[in-house]
Coordinates of C-alpha atoms and ligand atoms in Angstrom, one line a residue:
X1 CA -4.1 8.7 20.9
X2 CA -0.2 8.8 22.2
X3 CA 1.5 5.2 21.9
X4 CA 2.1 2.9 24.5
X5 CA 6.6 4.0 25.3
X6 CA 6.4 -0.2 24.9
X7 CA 5.7 0.1 21.4
X8 CA 8.3 1.9 18.4
X9 CA 6.4 3.9 16.3
X10 CA 8.5 5.3 13.6
X11 CA 7.7 9.1 13.1
X12 CA 6.0 9.1 10.4
X13 CA 3.7 7.0 11.3
X14 CA 2.8 8.7 14.7
X15 CA 2.4 11.6 13.6
X16 CA -0.3 9.8 11.5
X17 CA -2.3 8.1 14.4
X18 CA -1.6 11.8 16.5
X19 CA -3.3 13.8 13.5
X20 CA -6.2 10.1 13.2
X21 CA -5.1 9.7 9.9
X22 CA -5.2 6.9 7.5
X23 CA -3.0 4.5 9.0
X24 CA -2.6 -0.3 7.5
X25 CA -0.1 -1.8 9.4
X26 CA 1.2 -4.5 7.7
X27 CA 2.4 -8.0 9.0
X28 CA 5.6 -9.4 8.5
X29 CA 4.8 -12.9 8.9
X30 CA 4.4 -13.7 4.8
X31 CA 8.0 -11.7 4.2
X32 CA 9.5 -14.2 6.7
X33 CA 8.4 -16.7 6.3
X34 CA 5.3 -16.9 4.6
X35 CA 6.6 -16.1 0.7
X36 CA 10.7 -17.2 -0.8
X37 CA 12.7 -14.7 -1.4
X38 CA 12.7 -12.5 -3.1
X39 CA 8.7 -12.4 -4.5
X40 CA 8.4 -11.5 -0.1
X41 CA 11.0 -8.2 -1.2
X42 CA 8.1 -7.6 -4.0
X43 CA 5.3 -8.0 -1.5
X44 CA 6.9 -5.9 0.6
X45 CA 7.7 -3.1 -2.2
X46 CA 3.4 -3.8 -4.0
X47 CA 1.5 -3.4 -0.4
X48 CA 3.2 0.1 1.1
X49 CA 3.1 1.4 -2.1
X50 CA -0.8 0.1 -2.5
X51 CA -1.6 2.0 0.8
X52 CA 0.9 5.7 0.1
X53 CA -1.7 5.2 -3.3
X54 CA -4.2 5.6 -1.2
X55 CA -3.2 8.3 0.7
X56 CA -2.9 6.0 3.4
X57 CA 0.4 5.4 5.7
X58 CA 1.8 1.9 5.4
X59 CA 3.3 0.4 9.5
X60 CA 4.5 -2.9 8.6
X61 CA 4.7 -4.9 12.8
X62 CA 7.5 -6.8 13.4
X63 CA 9.8 -7.6 17.1
X64 CA 12.7 -5.9 15.8
X65 CA 15.4 -6.9 18.3
X66 CA 13.5 -7.6 20.9
X67 CA 12.1 -4.0 20.3
X68 CA 8.0 -4.4 19.1
X69 CA 7.8 -2.2 15.9
X70 CA 5.1 -0.7 13.2
X71 CA 7.7 0.4 11.0
X72 CA 11.3 -0.5 9.6
X73 CA 13.3 1.4 8.9
X74 CA 14.7 -0.3 5.5
X75 CA 17.9 -2.2 6.9
X76 CA 15.6 -3.7 9.2
X77 CA 13.5 -4.9 6.2
X78 CA 16.6 -6.3 4.2
X79 CA 17.1 -7.9 7.8
X80 CA 13.8 -9.6 7.5
X81 CA 13.5 -9.8 3.9
X82 CA 16.5 -11.8 3.6
X83 CA 14.5 -13.6 7.0
X84 CA 18.4 -15.1 8.4
X85 CA 17.6 -15.7 12.0
X86 CA 14.0 -14.1 11.6
X87 CA 10.8 -16.2 14.0
X88 CA 7.8 -16.9 13.5
X89 CA 6.1 -14.8 16.7
X90 CA 2.1 -14.9 16.5
X91 CA 0.3 -14.2 20.1
X92 CA 1.6 -16.4 22.4
X93 CA 5.6 -15.6 21.1
X94 CA 5.4 -12.1 21.0
X95 CA 6.2 -11.4 25.2
X96 CA 9.0 -14.2 24.8
X97 CA 11.0 -12.6 21.7
X98 CA 11.2 -8.8 24.1
X99 CA 12.3 -10.7 26.6
X100 CA 14.8 -12.7 24.4
X101 CA 15.9 -9.4 22.1
X102 CA 14.9 -11.5 19.2
X103 CA 13.7 -10.7 15.1
X104 CA 10.5 -11.1 14.7
X105 CA 8.3 -11.7 12.2
X106 CA 4.7 -10.9 13.6
X107 CA 1.9 -13.0 12.2
X108 CA -1.6 -11.6 12.2
X109 CA -2.6 -13.1 15.4
X110 CA 1.0 -10.5 16.8
X111 CA 0.0 -8.2 14.6
X112 CA -3.4 -7.5 15.6
X113 CA -2.3 -7.9 20.0
X114 CA 0.2 -4.9 18.4
X115 CA -2.8 -3.1 16.4
X116 CA -3.6 -2.7 19.7
X117 CA -1.3 -1.8 22.0
X118 CA -1.1 0.9 18.9
X119 CA -4.0 1.9 19.0
X120 CA -3.6 1.2 14.9
X121 CA -7.4 0.0 14.4
X122 CA -6.4 -0.9 10.1
X123 CA -5.3 -4.5 9.0
X124 CA -4.5 -5.9 5.4
X125 CA -3.0 -9.2 4.8
X126 CA -3.3 -11.6 2.8
X127 CA -5.1 -14.8 4.0
X128 CA -6.4 -14.9 7.7
X129 CA -4.7 -19.0 9.6
X130 CA -7.5 -20.9 11.2
X131 CA -8.9 -24.1 11.3
X132 CA -6.6 -26.4 9.5
X133 CA -7.7 -30.0 7.7
X134 CA -5.8 -32.2 10.2
X135 CA -5.0 -32.1 12.6
X136 CA -8.5 -30.4 13.4
X137 CA -7.2 -29.1 16.5
X138 CA -4.6 -26.9 15.4
X139 CA -5.9 -23.8 14.7
X140 CA -4.1 -20.5 13.7
X141 CA -4.0 -18.7 17.1
X142 CA -5.7 -16.2 14.5
X143 CA -8.5 -16.1 15.2
X144 CA -9.1 -16.1 18.6
X145 CA -7.6 -13.2 17.9
X146 CA -9.6 -11.7 15.8
X147 CA -11.8 -12.2 18.4
X148 CA -10.7 -9.8 20.7
X149 CA -9.3 -6.5 18.3
X150 CA -11.2 -4.2 17.9
X151 CA -10.2 -3.7 13.9
X152 CA -11.1 -3.7 10.3
X153 CA -8.7 -6.5 8.9
X154 CA -8.8 -7.1 5.6
X155 CA -7.7 -10.5 2.8
X156 CA -8.3 -12.8 0.9
X157 CA -10.7 -15.4 2.9
X158 CA -8.6 -17.4 4.9
X159 CA -5.9 -19.5 3.5
X160 CA -6.6 -22.1 1.0
X161 CA -4.2 -25.2 2.7
X162 CA -7.2 -25.1 5.3
X163 CA -10.7 -25.9 5.8
X164 CA -12.6 -23.0 5.0
X165 CA -16.0 -23.8 6.1
X166 CA -14.8 -24.7 10.2
X167 CA -12.8 -21.8 10.2
X168 CA -16.0 -19.9 9.5
X169 CA -18.4 -21.2 11.4
X170 CA -14.9 -20.7 14.5
X171 CA -15.5 -17.6 13.3
X172 CA -19.0 -16.9 13.1
X173 CA -18.6 -18.8 17.0
X174 CA -16.2 -16.3 18.2
X175 CA -18.3 -13.9 17.2
X176 CA -16.1 -11.9 14.1
X177 CA -18.9 -10.8 11.4
X178 CA -17.5 -12.1 7.5
X179 CA -18.1 -9.8 5.4
X180 CA -17.4 -9.5 1.5
X181 CA -16.4 -6.6 -0.5
X182 CA -18.9 -7.0 -3.5
X183 CA -19.3 -10.5 -3.0
X184 CA -22.1 -13.3 -1.8
X185 CA -19.3 -16.2 -1.0
X186 CA -15.8 -17.0 1.5
X187 CA -13.1 -16.0 -1.3
X188 CA -9.9 -19.0 -1.8
X189 CA -7.5 -17.2 -1.5
X190 CA -6.1 -18.6 -4.6
X191 CA -9.0 -18.8 -6.2
X192 CA -11.9 -16.3 -6.6
X193 CA -14.7 -18.6 -4.7
X194 CA -15.1 -21.5 -2.5
X195 CA -19.2 -21.9 -2.6
X196 CA -19.4 -21.2 1.3
X197 CA -22.2 -18.5 1.4
X198 CA -21.2 -15.1 3.2
X199 CA -24.5 -13.8 5.4
X200 CA -22.8 -10.1 4.7
X201 CA -22.3 -8.1 1.2
X202 CA -21.4 -4.3 1.8
X203 CA -20.0 -2.9 -2.2
X204 CA -19.4 0.4 -1.3
X205 CA -16.1 1.7 1.1
X206 CA -17.5 4.0 3.1
X207 CA -21.1 1.1 4.3
X208 CA -17.2 -0.5 5.2
X209 CA -16.5 2.3 7.1
X210 CA -19.7 2.3 9.1
X211 CA -20.5 -0.7 9.8
X212 CA -17.2 -0.3 10.9
X213 CA -17.8 2.8 13.1
X214 CA -21.4 1.0 14.5
X215 CA -18.9 -2.0 15.6
X216 CA -16.8 0.1 17.6
X217 CA -19.6 2.4 19.1
X218 CA -21.4 -1.3 20.3
X219 CA -17.7 -1.8 22.7
X220 CA -17.6 -5.3 19.8
X221 CA -14.7 -6.5 21.3
X222 CA -13.5 -8.1 17.5
X223 CA -12.3 -7.0 14.6
X224 CA -14.7 -6.6 11.5
X225 CA -13.3 -9.1 8.7
X226 CA -14.0 -8.0 5.7
X227 CA -12.7 -10.2 2.6
X228 CA -12.3 -9.4 -1.0
X229 CA -10.9 -12.1 -3.9
X230 CA -8.4 -11.2 -6.4
X231 CA -9.5 -10.4 -9.5
X232 CA -10.3 -13.3 -12.3
X233 CA -7.2 -12.3 -14.6
X234 CA -5.0 -12.9 -11.3
X235 CA -7.1 -16.5 -9.8
X236 CA -6.4 -19.7 -10.2
X237 CA -8.6 -22.6 -10.5
X238 CA -11.0 -24.2 -8.1
X239 CA -9.5 -27.8 -9.1
X240 CA -6.1 -27.1 -9.5
X241 CA -5.2 -25.6 -5.7
X242 CA -7.8 -28.7 -4.0
X243 CA -5.4 -30.3 -6.0
X244 CA -1.9 -29.1 -5.0
X245 CA -3.3 -28.7 -1.6
X246 CA -4.9 -32.4 -0.9
X247 CA -0.7 -32.9 -1.6
X248 CA 1.0 -31.0 0.8
X249 CA -1.5 -32.3 3.1
X250 CA -0.7 -35.7 2.4
X251 CA 3.4 -34.2 2.2
X252 CA 2.7 -33.0 5.9
X253 CA 1.9 -36.1 7.6
X254 CA 3.9 -38.0 6.1
X255 CA 7.0 -35.6 6.9
X256 CA 5.8 -35.3 10.5
X257 CA 5.0 -30.7 9.8
X258 CA 4.2 -29.6 13.0
X259 CA 3.3 -26.7 15.0
X260 CA 3.5 -22.7 13.3
X261 CA 5.8 -25.4 10.8
X262 CA 2.8 -26.5 8.8
X263 CA 1.5 -23.2 6.9
X264 CA 4.6 -21.8 5.6
X265 CA 4.5 -25.5 4.2
X266 CA 1.6 -26.2 2.7
X267 CA 2.2 -22.3 0.9
X268 CA 5.6 -24.1 0.1
X269 CA 4.1 -27.0 -0.8
X270 CA 1.3 -25.5 -3.2
X271 CA 3.4 -23.4 -5.0
X272 CA 5.7 -26.0 -6.8
X273 CA 2.6 -28.0 -7.0
X274 CA 1.1 -25.1 -9.3
X275 CA 4.7 -23.5 -10.8
X276 CA 4.7 -21.1 -7.9
X277 CA 0.9 -19.9 -9.8
X278 CA 0.4 -19.6 -6.6
X279 CA 3.0 -16.6 -6.7
X280 CA 1.9 -14.4 -8.7
X281 CA -1.9 -14.6 -7.1
X282 CA -0.8 -14.0 -4.1
X283 CA 1.3 -11.6 -4.8
X284 CA -1.9 -9.8 -6.5
X285 CA -3.7 -9.9 -3.7
X286 CA -1.9 -9.2 -0.9
X287 CA -1.6 -6.2 -2.6
X288 CA -5.3 -6.3 -3.3
X289 CA -5.3 -6.0 0.2
X290 CA -3.1 -3.3 1.1
X291 CA -5.2 -0.9 -0.9
X292 CA -8.4 -1.6 0.0
X293 CA -7.6 -1.4 4.0
X294 CA -5.9 2.0 2.8
X295 CA -9.7 3.2 0.5
X296 CA -11.1 2.1 4.5
X297 CA -8.7 3.9 7.0
X298 CA -8.8 7.0 4.2
X299 CA -12.4 6.4 5.5
X300 CA -12.8 6.0 8.8
X301 CA -10.5 8.9 9.7
X302 CA -12.5 11.6 6.7
X303 CA -15.4 10.9 9.3
X304 CA -13.7 10.8 12.4
Ligands
PSU401 N1 -1.3 -14.4 4.1 C1 -0.3 -15.6 3.5 N2 1.0 -15.8 3.3 C2 0.8 -16.3 5.3 C3 0.2 -16.1 5.4 C4 -0.7 -15.2 6.0 O1 -0.9 -14.7 2.0 O2 2.4 -16.9 5.5 C5 0.4 -15.7 7.8 C6 0.3 -15.7 8.8 O3 1.2 -14.3 9.3 C7 -1.1 -15.5 9.1 C8 0.4 -17.4 9.3 O4 -1.3 -15.2 10.2 O5 0.4 -17.1 8.1 C9 -0.7 -18.6 10.2 O6 -0.3 -19.4 10.3 P1 -1.1 -19.8 11.5 O7 -1.7 -21.4 11.0 O8 0.6 -21.2 12.3 O9 -1.0 -19.6 12.9
MN402 MN1 -1.1 -24.0 14.9

């Protein structure tokens, strides 16, 4: 499918899209805001390699000096990893980042918007944004973009810093199907489980591909959200994470952290409270999700 000229797509990715070959979109906000230096470079390497290992083409989304982009040149990636002057770009910020010629790292919401523009239908991330614990009216724009972008999105659930039950209810209302890949309950991002049951479970990549084809054939506007837990060895204890999150939310309240700064602040606070163990889990789940997304993209491409 011909890509609109508004999005710059690196040749390897454009060729794959034109040939109907598997492509996996990756977001850049997790690299420029979600993870510290140098773990962010490790995340980029592990995610892109995981996609390539499954024989799909990785496509990192970003706004590069005002240009919406899939695929970063090495020097551009280095700039984003160094994160100086790189803004966090959510859906609402896209047009302004372009108009201002900024470097922008795209969140799940903004990456989904670019996926729709470029015709990319599989996307891997760590954990989606959702309904915050407080204030509860702080809801990530990820949710509404998931409701309006037809794509398979692979994640480890919503980020543990959120109100997960409320986030699931919002996904329900928005008509976003949440499918457990080899799991029956919502994974807790850093933890394998949350006790929140899922209505749907699939155990095979081909079944996910089939479900997405049905979803698309029905003309459903939104995403198919595929959630998978990290491996037990990489997961953190639920009580440890919960305690860290409660402390992080309290600290954010005291410091008056608001808006787009909330999620990066809470992730960094949880990392400190778990002596960096949440960081190891975050890297592991990013790689695992990239790998599953790539297999789904391969399956979709082979049956096309
Ligand atoms: N997943 C991670 N780390 C992150 C994020 C996701 O493991 O930093 C980012 C994503 O880009 C997601 C964003 O879209 O956090 C949500 O931010 P907000 O709550 O402001 O919408
Ligand atoms: Mn918010």
